[in-house]
DNA sequence: TCATGTGAAGCACTTCACAGCA
DNA sequence: TGCTGTGAAGTGCTTCACATGA
């Protein structure tokens, strides 16, 4: 039954966005240099893990000095692609879709909601939360002409599968899936599930498990 | 610098909610028995991984037959605590807060938004999206009298730290943190971060990394 | 002297492969 | 015969500890 499939080569790399966030805080505070200890503390990892992670991409520090904040942040931004603005397609302009369209912090990560797709005739053609709304039939055109690579899937559960397949056919590269539906798409499409219910179950279980000793 | 701290004893267990979701689908389809292969396929894991995970909690299958869907689902629900309804406190009744208050699938996981907290006088005292809104000063009372263990943090970034500390003092057990702020709380509080920006960066990076071969 | 970068040891999780049972 | 449950092997990530260089 199926080998080690869902284990793509993520060699510690998904921690880079967290380092990036910590570096921005240090930059805002006016720090010019930081150490692997300080940065690791801010990011919530160990110092050696941080150094290993960074060393995977190059040498950014100076022995005896630490890391130059500005330069390291630039390097991380370059690696992550957050040094440029990238367009995102919002699929499903319901409550969650509107909340995300208004979610300011996405901008700071270099993402812009370029357009939205929704089945409701009442929404199509209008600009909602600063985003123009199109019918699902326009999906492929929007993706192609806009050069859009990423989609946020915020449709009702029953519409998730069809919408995701439409996105895959349109050539989208990655989907952030907010629906409680496990999508089965070609491996060329990166899918990340964000299921609020599963996340709540996870923390709830963690509480009942480790829930003996309190500080 | 700080040992292996943020690595709580999650022994493969965070996959249980995914099995639960798959089992509910099978139950809806009227299946009485399933196999580790079928269930693993639905959940997106390997069959041996599934069997190991389940065997951690007991013996639920019959050799040669497979697993009885109804019984296994009951067992998983019992383990996860999803067999009973649990109250959740919503902190921050903004766009995202309202979207989550309206998010139907949470109910199917056994969670109910029991109350909301918001600083806005225009919201306090009203019922929004079916949830009554209280001022932040009522946090401790709500948690105590309602026996609430879980909170959803959906306030603006600038208010996150203070709101989280108030929750910790009120005795909340776990926080699902939707703000792009790294919370530093006593270890007795379980914190799970759900940062849309970081998630998008993660998939974006995955695309640029593995982005050579398409099907 | 001090902190980075990195080989080596250690650890945990995943997969393999088969004994056991219906 | 077929599938579960599980010890054993395998793999990859994390931590340790020190050589290196400022």
Short mmCIF file of C-alpha atoms (C1' of nucleotides) in Angstrom, two decimals:
data_model
loop_
_atom_site.label_atom_id
_atom_site.label_comp_id
_atom_site.label_asym_id
_atom_site.label_seq_id
_atom_site.Cartn_x
_atom_site.Cartn_y
_atom_site.Cartn_z
CA UNK A 1 0.00 0.00 0.00
CA UNK A 2 1.56 3.22 -1.17
CA UNK A 3 5.08 4.03 -0.15
CA UNK A 4 6.33 7.06 1.74
CA UNK A 5 4.35 9.44 -0.39
CA UNK A 6 3.05 12.36 1.62
CA UNK A 7 6.55 13.07 2.89
CA UNK A 8 7.87 15.63 0.45
CA UNK A 9 11.42 16.87 0.89
CA UNK A 10 10.69 19.39 3.61
CA UNK A 11 14.11 19.40 5.22
CA UNK A 12 13.36 21.50 8.25
CA UNK A 13 12.43 24.28 5.89
CA UNK A 14 8.97 25.06 7.09
CA UNK A 15 10.51 26.88 10.02
CA UNK A 16 11.92 29.64 7.83
CA UNK A 17 8.75 31.77 7.94
CA UNK A 18 8.97 31.72 11.73
CA UNK A 19 12.55 32.96 11.66
CA UNK A 20 11.45 35.63 9.25
CA UNK A 21 8.77 36.84 11.64
CA UNK A 22 11.25 36.96 14.51
CA UNK A 23 13.76 38.88 12.40
CA UNK A 24 11.15 41.49 11.52
CA UNK A 25 10.48 42.02 15.21
CA UNK A 26 14.20 42.51 15.88
CA UNK A 27 14.45 44.91 12.95
CA UNK A 28 11.52 46.95 14.26
CA UNK A 29 13.28 47.16 17.60
CA UNK A 30 16.35 48.54 15.90
CA UNK A 31 18.66 45.57 16.55
CA UNK A 32 21.51 45.39 14.07
CA UNK A 33 23.02 42.11 15.22
CA UNK A 34 21.52 39.05 16.84
CA UNK A 35 22.80 35.68 18.00
CA UNK A 36 21.54 32.21 17.26
CA UNK A 37 20.48 32.00 20.92
CA UNK A 38 18.40 35.17 20.87
CA UNK A 39 16.79 34.44 17.54
CA UNK A 40 16.04 30.85 18.51
CA UNK A 41 14.43 32.02 21.72
CA UNK A 42 12.15 34.36 19.77
CA UNK A 43 11.27 31.65 17.29
CA UNK A 44 10.70 28.99 19.93
CA UNK A 45 13.35 26.52 18.72
CA UNK A 46 16.80 25.49 19.92
CA UNK A 47 19.87 27.43 18.87
CA UNK A 48 21.48 24.48 17.16
CA UNK A 49 18.35 23.77 15.19
CA UNK A 50 18.33 27.36 13.99
CA UNK A 51 21.99 27.27 12.98
CA UNK A 52 21.51 23.99 11.11
CA UNK A 53 18.49 25.32 9.31
CA UNK A 54 20.28 28.46 8.18
CA UNK A 55 23.47 26.62 7.25
CA UNK A 56 21.41 24.63 4.76
CA UNK A 57 21.14 27.76 2.62
CA UNK A 58 24.52 29.33 3.19
CA UNK A 59 26.69 31.14 5.68
CA UNK A 60 25.05 34.23 7.05
CA UNK A 61 26.76 34.73 10.40
CA UNK A 62 30.12 35.92 11.60
CA UNK A 63 31.93 33.86 14.21
CA UNK A 64 32.13 35.73 17.48
CA UNK A 65 29.65 38.35 16.28
CA UNK A 66 26.37 36.71 15.37
CA UNK A 67 24.03 37.48 12.48
CA UNK A 68 23.42 40.89 10.89
CA UNK A 69 19.64 41.25 11.22
CA UNK A 70 19.00 43.25 8.06
CA UNK A 71 21.15 41.03 5.86
CA UNK A 72 19.79 37.81 7.28
CA UNK A 73 16.22 39.01 6.83
CA UNK A 74 16.97 39.94 3.22
CA UNK A 75 18.44 36.51 2.64
CA UNK A 76 15.47 34.73 4.19
CA UNK A 77 13.07 36.85 2.18
CA UNK A 78 14.94 35.95 -0.96
CA UNK A 79 14.80 32.25 -0.12
CA UNK A 80 11.10 32.34 0.71
CA UNK A 81 10.19 34.62 -2.15
CA UNK A 82 8.67 37.11 0.26
CA UNK A 83 10.75 39.87 -1.26
CA UNK A 84 8.16 40.31 -3.98
CA UNK A 85 4.35 40.60 -4.04
CA UNK A 86 2.55 37.45 -5.19
CA UNK A 87 -1.05 37.18 -6.28
CA UNK A 88 -3.50 34.79 -4.67
CA UNK A 89 -6.94 33.66 -5.83
CA UNK A 90 -9.67 33.53 -3.22
CA UNK A 91 -12.21 30.79 -3.94
CA UNK A 92 -15.40 31.24 -1.96
CA UNK A 93 -16.44 34.69 -0.74
CA UNK A 94 -18.37 33.57 2.33
CA UNK A 95 -17.71 34.58 5.91
CA UNK A 96 -14.26 33.08 5.98
CA UNK A 97 -13.38 34.37 2.54
CA UNK A 98 -14.26 37.92 3.52
CA UNK A 99 -12.33 37.60 6.77
CA UNK A 100 -9.24 36.55 4.86
CA UNK A 101 -9.69 39.26 2.26
CA UNK A 102 -9.57 41.75 5.13
CA UNK A 103 -6.68 40.00 6.86
CA UNK A 104 -3.99 42.68 6.83
CA UNK A 105 -1.01 40.52 7.90
CA UNK A 106 -1.07 38.63 4.60
CA UNK A 107 0.31 41.73 2.93
CA UNK A 108 3.33 41.73 5.19
CA UNK A 109 4.12 38.24 3.94
CA UNK A 110 4.06 39.37 0.34
CA UNK A 111 0.65 38.03 -0.65
CA UNK A 112 -2.18 39.96 -2.29
CA UNK A 113 -5.70 38.72 -2.95
CA UNK A 114 -5.83 39.48 -6.66
CA UNK A 115 -9.35 38.21 -7.34
CA UNK A 116 -12.16 36.14 -5.91
CA UNK A 117 -14.44 33.46 -7.28
CA UNK A 118 -17.95 32.70 -6.02
CA UNK A 119 -21.05 30.95 -7.31
CA UNK A 120 -23.47 33.53 -5.94
CA UNK A 121 -24.86 35.82 -8.66
CA UNK A 122 -25.33 38.45 -5.97
CA UNK A 123 -21.57 38.61 -5.47
CA UNK A 124 -20.30 38.16 -9.02
CA UNK A 125 -19.29 41.44 -10.59
CA UNK A 126 -19.11 43.29 -7.30
CA UNK A 127 -16.07 44.35 -5.32
CA UNK A 128 -16.22 42.83 -1.84
CA UNK A 129 -13.68 43.69 0.83
CA UNK A 130 -11.58 45.27 -1.86
CA UNK A 131 -11.58 42.20 -4.08
CA UNK A 132 -13.43 41.80 -7.35
CA UNK A 133 -15.64 38.74 -7.57
CA UNK A 134 -15.91 36.50 -10.64
CA UNK A 135 -17.99 33.42 -11.52
CA UNK A 136 -16.33 29.97 -11.23
CA UNK A 137 -16.30 29.64 -15.00
CA UNK A 138 -13.69 32.39 -15.11
CA UNK A 139 -11.28 30.48 -12.88
CA UNK A 140 -8.98 29.24 -15.63
CA UNK A 141 -8.81 32.62 -17.30
CA UNK A 142 -8.02 34.43 -14.06
CA UNK A 143 -5.26 31.97 -13.21
CA UNK A 144 -3.74 32.05 -16.67
CA UNK A 145 -3.92 35.75 -17.41
CA UNK A 146 -3.02 36.78 -13.88
CA UNK A 147 -0.18 34.31 -13.57
CA UNK A 148 -1.68 33.24 -10.26
CA UNK A 149 -0.01 30.30 -8.52
CA UNK A 150 -1.79 30.11 -5.15
CA UNK A 151 -5.42 29.69 -4.12
CA UNK A 152 -7.29 29.88 -0.84
CA UNK A 153 -10.21 27.45 -0.76
CA UNK A 154 -12.99 28.75 1.48
CA UNK A 155 -16.12 27.28 -0.12
CA UNK A 156 -18.74 25.18 1.72
CA UNK A 157 -17.72 21.52 2.22
CA UNK A 158 -20.05 20.23 -0.48
CA UNK A 159 -18.46 22.40 -3.13
CA UNK A 160 -14.85 21.77 -2.15
CA UNK A 161 -14.01 18.82 -4.37
CA UNK A 162 -15.35 20.39 -7.56
CA UNK A 163 -13.73 23.75 -6.87
CA UNK A 164 -10.39 22.11 -6.15
CA UNK A 165 -10.49 20.11 -9.36
CA UNK A 166 -11.29 23.24 -11.31
CA UNK A 167 -8.27 24.93 -9.73
CA UNK A 168 -6.02 22.00 -10.54
CA UNK A 169 -7.17 22.00 -14.15
CA UNK A 170 -6.58 25.72 -14.33
CA UNK A 171 -2.96 25.05 -13.45
CA UNK A 172 -2.82 26.39 -9.92
CA UNK A 173 0.39 25.43 -8.09
CA UNK A 174 -0.77 25.31 -4.48
CA UNK A 175 -4.01 25.34 -2.48
CA UNK A 176 -4.54 26.32 1.12
CA UNK A 177 -7.59 24.21 1.91
CA UNK A 178 -9.82 25.59 4.67
CA UNK A 179 -12.60 23.06 4.07
CA UNK A 180 -12.91 19.87 6.13
CA UNK A 181 -12.56 17.79 2.96
CA UNK A 182 -9.52 15.72 2.04
CA UNK A 183 -8.68 16.68 -1.53
CA UNK A 184 -7.24 14.14 -3.90
CA UNK A 185 -5.35 16.01 -6.60
CA UNK A 186 -2.37 15.37 -8.88
CA UNK A 187 0.88 15.48 -6.95
CA UNK A 188 1.92 18.52 -8.92
CA UNK A 189 -0.49 20.56 -6.81
CA UNK A 190 0.69 21.32 -3.28
CA UNK A 191 -2.19 21.13 -0.82
CA UNK A 192 -2.08 22.30 2.78
CA UNK A 193 -5.07 21.56 4.98
CA UNK A 194 -6.23 24.07 7.57
CA UNK A 195 -9.13 22.38 9.32
CA UNK A 196 -10.25 24.34 12.38
CA UNK A 197 -12.07 21.34 13.78
CA UNK A 198 -9.03 19.09 13.52
CA UNK A 199 -6.83 21.75 15.08
CA UNK A 200 -9.22 22.09 18.00
CA UNK A 201 -9.33 18.32 18.46
CA UNK A 202 -5.55 18.31 18.45
CA UNK A 203 -5.17 20.84 21.26
CA UNK A 204 -8.08 19.30 23.15
CA UNK A 205 -6.35 15.95 23.05
CA UNK A 206 -3.05 17.50 24.08
CA UNK A 207 -4.79 18.96 27.12
CA UNK A 208 -6.36 15.70 28.24
CA UNK A 209 -3.07 13.88 27.62
CA UNK A 210 -0.52 16.11 29.31
CA UNK A 211 -3.17 17.46 31.64
CA UNK A 212 -1.74 16.34 34.93
CA UNK A 213 0.94 18.75 36.00
CA UNK A 214 0.27 22.45 36.07
CA UNK A 215 2.88 25.06 36.93
CA UNK B 1 19.92 27.25 25.19
CA UNK B 2 16.69 25.55 26.17
CA UNK B 3 16.38 21.85 25.67
CA UNK B 4 13.85 19.99 23.58
CA UNK B 5 10.95 22.00 24.91
CA UNK B 6 8.33 22.55 22.25
CA UNK B 7 8.25 18.85 21.53
CA UNK B 8 5.44 17.57 23.72
CA UNK B 9 4.74 13.84 23.76
CA UNK B 10 2.63 13.77 20.63
CA UNK B 11 3.25 10.16 19.71
CA UNK B 12 1.68 10.09 16.29
CA UNK B 13 -1.56 11.07 17.95
CA UNK B 14 -2.41 14.17 16.00
CA UNK B 15 -3.52 11.94 13.16
CA UNK B 16 -6.49 10.61 15.07
CA UNK B 17 -8.83 13.44 14.04
CA UNK B 18 -8.07 12.59 10.42
CA UNK B 19 -9.00 8.96 10.93
CA UNK B 20 -12.15 10.13 12.64
CA UNK B 21 -13.11 12.21 9.62
CA UNK B 22 -12.50 9.30 7.28
CA UNK B 23 -14.56 6.97 9.46
CA UNK B 24 -17.49 9.37 9.40
CA UNK B 25 -17.39 9.34 5.61
CA UNK B 26 -17.43 5.55 5.57
CA UNK B 27 -20.31 5.50 8.05
CA UNK B 28 -22.30 7.91 5.90
CA UNK B 29 -21.75 5.62 2.94
CA UNK B 30 -23.15 2.73 4.94
CA UNK B 31 -19.95 0.71 5.20
CA UNK B 32 -19.98 -1.65 8.17
CA UNK B 33 -16.43 -2.93 7.86
CA UNK B 34 -13.25 -1.37 6.55
CA UNK B 35 -9.63 -2.42 6.23
CA UNK B 36 -6.47 -0.67 7.26
CA UNK B 37 -5.68 -0.20 3.58
CA UNK B 38 -8.97 1.45 2.74
CA UNK B 39 -9.00 3.68 5.78
CA UNK B 40 -5.37 4.66 5.31
CA UNK B 41 -6.05 5.56 1.70
CA UNK B 42 -8.90 7.84 2.78
CA UNK B 43 -6.77 9.45 5.47
CA UNK B 44 -3.74 9.88 3.26
CA UNK B 45 -1.32 7.75 5.31
CA UNK B 46 0.23 4.29 4.96
CA UNK B 47 -1.62 1.24 6.22
CA UNK B 48 1.11 0.28 8.67
CA UNK B 49 1.15 3.76 10.11
CA UNK B 50 -2.59 3.57 10.67
CA UNK B 51 -2.39 0.16 12.35
CA UNK B 52 0.44 1.29 14.60
CA UNK B 53 -1.47 4.42 15.59
CA UNK B 54 -4.60 2.49 16.49
CA UNK B 55 -2.70 -0.28 18.28
CA UNK B 56 -1.39 2.37 20.64
CA UNK B 57 -4.87 2.65 22.12
CA UNK B 58 -6.03 -0.93 21.95
CA UNK B 59 -7.17 -3.69 19.62
CA UNK B 60 -10.05 -2.66 17.48
CA UNK B 61 -9.80 -4.95 14.46
CA UNK B 62 -10.46 -8.56 13.67
CA UNK B 63 -7.81 -10.54 11.82
CA UNK B 64 -9.02 -11.46 8.37
CA UNK B 65 -12.02 -9.16 8.65
CA UNK B 66 -10.85 -5.61 9.23
CA UNK B 67 -12.32 -2.93 11.46
CA UNK B 68 -16.00 -2.46 12.33
CA UNK B 69 -16.62 1.14 11.28
CA UNK B 70 -19.20 2.05 13.89
CA UNK B 71 -17.28 0.56 16.78
CA UNK B 72 -13.96 2.04 15.70
CA UNK B 73 -15.52 5.46 15.30
CA UNK B 74 -17.03 5.23 18.76
CA UNK B 75 -13.65 4.27 20.16
CA UNK B 76 -11.87 7.13 18.41
CA UNK B 77 -14.52 9.58 19.56
CA UNK B 78 -14.07 8.36 23.09
CA UNK B 79 -10.30 8.81 22.89
CA UNK B 80 -10.54 12.27 21.38
CA UNK B 81 -13.38 13.37 23.62
CA UNK B 82 -15.50 14.18 20.57
CA UNK B 83 -18.31 12.07 21.98
CA UNK B 84 -19.46 15.01 24.07
CA UNK B 85 -20.06 18.71 23.36
CA UNK B 86 -17.34 21.03 24.68
CA UNK B 87 -17.59 24.77 25.12
CA UNK B 88 -15.18 27.18 23.51
CA UNK B 89 -14.58 30.87 24.19
CA UNK B 90 -14.20 33.13 21.17
CA UNK B 91 -11.87 36.06 21.86
CA UNK B 92 -12.24 38.79 19.27
CA UNK B 93 -15.48 39.19 17.32
CA UNK B 94 -13.96 40.69 14.18
CA UNK B 95 -14.26 39.32 10.66
CA UNK B 96 -12.46 36.11 11.47
CA UNK B 97 -14.29 35.68 14.75
CA UNK B 98 -17.65 35.96 13.05
CA UNK B 99 -16.57 33.56 10.32
CA UNK B 100 -15.61 30.98 12.92
CA UNK B 101 -18.80 31.54 14.90
CA UNK B 102 -20.69 30.65 11.73
CA UNK B 103 -18.40 27.73 10.88
CA UNK B 104 -20.80 24.80 10.97
CA UNK B 105 -18.25 21.95 10.83
CA UNK B 106 -17.01 22.79 14.35
CA UNK B 107 -20.23 21.36 15.69
CA UNK B 108 -19.56 18.02 14.07
CA UNK B 109 -16.30 17.87 16.00
CA UNK B 110 -18.06 18.40 19.29
CA UNK B 111 -17.23 22.06 19.82
CA UNK B 112 -19.68 24.87 20.58
CA UNK B 113 -18.88 28.57 20.78
CA UNK B 114 -20.33 29.22 24.23
CA UNK B 115 -19.52 32.92 24.43
CA UNK B 116 -17.47 35.69 22.86
CA UNK B 117 -15.30 38.49 24.23
CA UNK B 118 -14.64 41.78 22.48
CA UNK B 119 -13.43 45.24 23.43
CA UNK B 120 -15.92 47.08 21.22
CA UNK B 121 -18.80 48.63 23.22
CA UNK B 122 -20.91 48.32 20.09
CA UNK B 123 -20.64 44.53 20.29
CA UNK B 124 -20.74 43.92 24.02
CA UNK B 125 -24.15 42.81 25.21
CA UNK B 126 -25.32 41.86 21.74
CA UNK B 127 -25.75 38.43 20.22
CA UNK B 128 -23.63 38.19 17.07
CA UNK B 129 -23.74 35.14 14.80
CA UNK B 130 -25.62 33.36 17.55
CA UNK B 131 -23.00 34.09 20.20
CA UNK B 132 -23.39 36.50 23.10
CA UNK B 133 -20.63 39.06 23.41
CA UNK B 134 -19.03 40.10 26.71
CA UNK B 135 -16.36 42.66 27.68
CA UNK B 136 -12.80 41.40 28.28
CA UNK B 137 -13.16 42.04 31.99
CA UNK B 138 -15.65 39.17 32.13
CA UNK B 139 -13.14 36.66 30.73
CA UNK B 140 -12.24 35.03 34.02
CA UNK B 141 -15.85 34.72 35.12
CA UNK B 142 -16.94 33.19 31.81
CA UNK B 143 -14.15 30.65 31.91
CA UNK B 144 -14.73 29.75 35.52
CA UNK B 145 -18.51 29.59 35.60
CA UNK B 146 -18.79 28.00 32.18
CA UNK B 147 -16.04 25.47 32.81
CA UNK B 148 -14.52 26.50 29.49
CA UNK B 149 -11.18 24.93 28.61
CA UNK B 150 -10.53 26.14 25.06
CA UNK B 151 -10.23 29.56 23.46
CA UNK B 152 -9.99 30.84 19.91
CA UNK B 153 -7.84 33.97 19.69
CA UNK B 154 -8.95 36.16 16.79
CA UNK B 155 -8.07 39.66 17.99
CA UNK B 156 -5.89 42.15 16.07
CA UNK B 157 -2.13 41.51 16.39
CA UNK B 158 -1.57 44.39 18.78
CA UNK B 159 -4.08 43.03 21.28
CA UNK B 160 -2.95 39.41 21.11
CA UNK B 161 -0.38 39.30 23.91
CA UNK B 162 -2.63 40.96 26.48
CA UNK B 163 -5.66 38.88 25.58
CA UNK B 164 -3.63 35.68 25.77
CA UNK B 165 -2.26 36.55 29.19
CA UNK B 166 -5.77 37.28 30.40
CA UNK B 167 -6.86 33.87 29.15
CA UNK B 168 -3.94 32.15 30.85
CA UNK B 169 -4.72 33.88 34.14
CA UNK B 170 -8.35 32.89 33.79
CA UNK B 171 -7.21 29.27 33.72
CA UNK B 172 -7.86 28.40 30.09
CA UNK B 173 -6.31 25.06 29.07
CA UNK B 174 -5.62 25.61 25.39
CA UNK B 175 -5.56 28.43 22.86
CA UNK B 176 -5.89 28.24 19.10
CA UNK B 177 -3.94 31.35 18.13
CA UNK B 178 -4.97 32.89 14.80
CA UNK B 179 -2.85 36.02 15.29
CA UNK B 180 0.63 36.34 13.77
CA UNK B 181 2.11 36.78 17.25
CA UNK B 182 4.23 34.20 19.04
CA UNK B 183 2.69 33.86 22.51
CA UNK B 184 4.88 33.14 25.49
CA UNK B 185 2.70 31.53 28.13
CA UNK B 186 3.17 29.08 30.99
CA UNK B 187 3.71 25.57 29.73
CA UNK B 188 0.44 24.53 31.33
CA UNK B 189 -1.36 26.28 28.48
CA UNK B 190 -1.36 24.45 25.17
CA UNK B 191 -0.97 26.87 22.28
CA UNK B 192 -1.44 26.03 18.63
CA UNK B 193 -0.56 28.66 16.06
CA UNK B 194 -2.64 29.07 12.92
CA UNK B 195 -0.92 31.80 10.97
CA UNK B 196 -2.36 32.16 7.47
CA UNK B 197 0.69 34.07 6.30
CA UNK B 198 3.10 31.39 7.49
CA UNK B 199 0.97 28.68 5.93
CA UNK B 200 0.98 30.48 2.60
CA UNK B 201 4.74 30.95 2.77
CA UNK B 202 5.07 27.26 3.46
CA UNK B 203 3.15 26.13 0.41
CA UNK B 204 4.75 28.83 -1.70
CA UNK B 205 8.17 27.55 -0.75
CA UNK B 206 7.12 23.98 -1.38
CA UNK B 207 6.12 25.00 -4.90
CA UNK B 208 9.38 26.70 -5.73
CA UNK B 209 11.35 23.81 -4.23
CA UNK B 210 9.68 20.79 -5.78
CA UNK B 211 8.59 22.87 -8.73
CA UNK B 212 10.46 21.08 -11.47
CA UNK B 213 8.52 18.01 -12.48
CA UNK B 214 4.82 18.23 -13.25
CA UNK B 215 2.66 15.24 -14.04
"C1'" DT C 1 37.52 35.00 23.93
"C1'" DC C 2 33.27 34.15 21.77
"C1'" DA C 3 29.84 32.48 18.62
"C1'" DT C 4 29.23 30.23 14.17
"C1'" DG C 5 29.21 26.11 11.23
"C1'" DT C 6 29.35 21.12 11.13
"C1'" DG C 7 30.57 16.15 11.66
"C1'" DA C 8 29.00 12.57 14.83
"C1'" DA C 9 26.06 10.66 18.21
"C1'" DG C 10 21.45 10.12 19.71
"C1'" DC C 11 16.61 9.73 19.36
"C1'" DA C 12 12.02 9.14 17.50
"C1'" DC C 13 9.14 7.97 14.09
"C1'" DT C 14 8.16 5.25 9.98
"C1'" DT C 15 8.29 1.16 7.33
"C1'" DC C 16 9.08 -3.63 6.79
"C1'" DA C 17 7.90 -8.29 7.36
"C1'" DC C 18 5.87 -11.96 9.66
"C1'" DA C 19 3.53 -14.48 13.55
"C1'" DG C 20 -1.04 -15.27 14.94
"C1'" DC C 21 -5.81 -15.66 14.50
"C1'" DA C 22 -10.58 -15.76 12.27
"C1'" DT D 1 -6.56 -17.50 2.78
"C1'" DG D 2 -6.55 -12.72 4.40
"C1'" DC D 3 -5.79 -9.13 7.49
"C1'" DT D 4 -4.52 -7.48 12.03
"C1'" DG D 5 -1.05 -6.49 15.58
"C1'" DT D 6 3.82 -6.01 16.49
"C1'" DG D 7 8.88 -6.79 17.06
"C1'" DA D 8 12.86 -5.40 14.26
"C1'" DA D 9 15.12 -2.86 10.80
"C1'" DG D 10 15.55 1.48 8.56
"C1'" DT D 11 15.46 6.46 7.94
"C1'" DG D 12 15.61 11.22 8.93
"C1'" DC D 13 15.71 14.88 12.11
"C1'" DT D 14 17.54 16.81 16.42
"C1'" DT D 15 21.05 17.58 19.66
"C1'" DC D 16 25.69 17.45 21.13
"C1'" DA D 17 30.27 19.07 21.12
"C1'" DC D 18 34.16 20.96 19.06
"C1'" DA D 19 37.09 22.75 15.29
"C1'" DT D 20 37.30 27.08 12.90
"C1'" DG D 21 37.69 31.79 12.28
"C1'" DA D 22 36.90 36.80 13.68
#
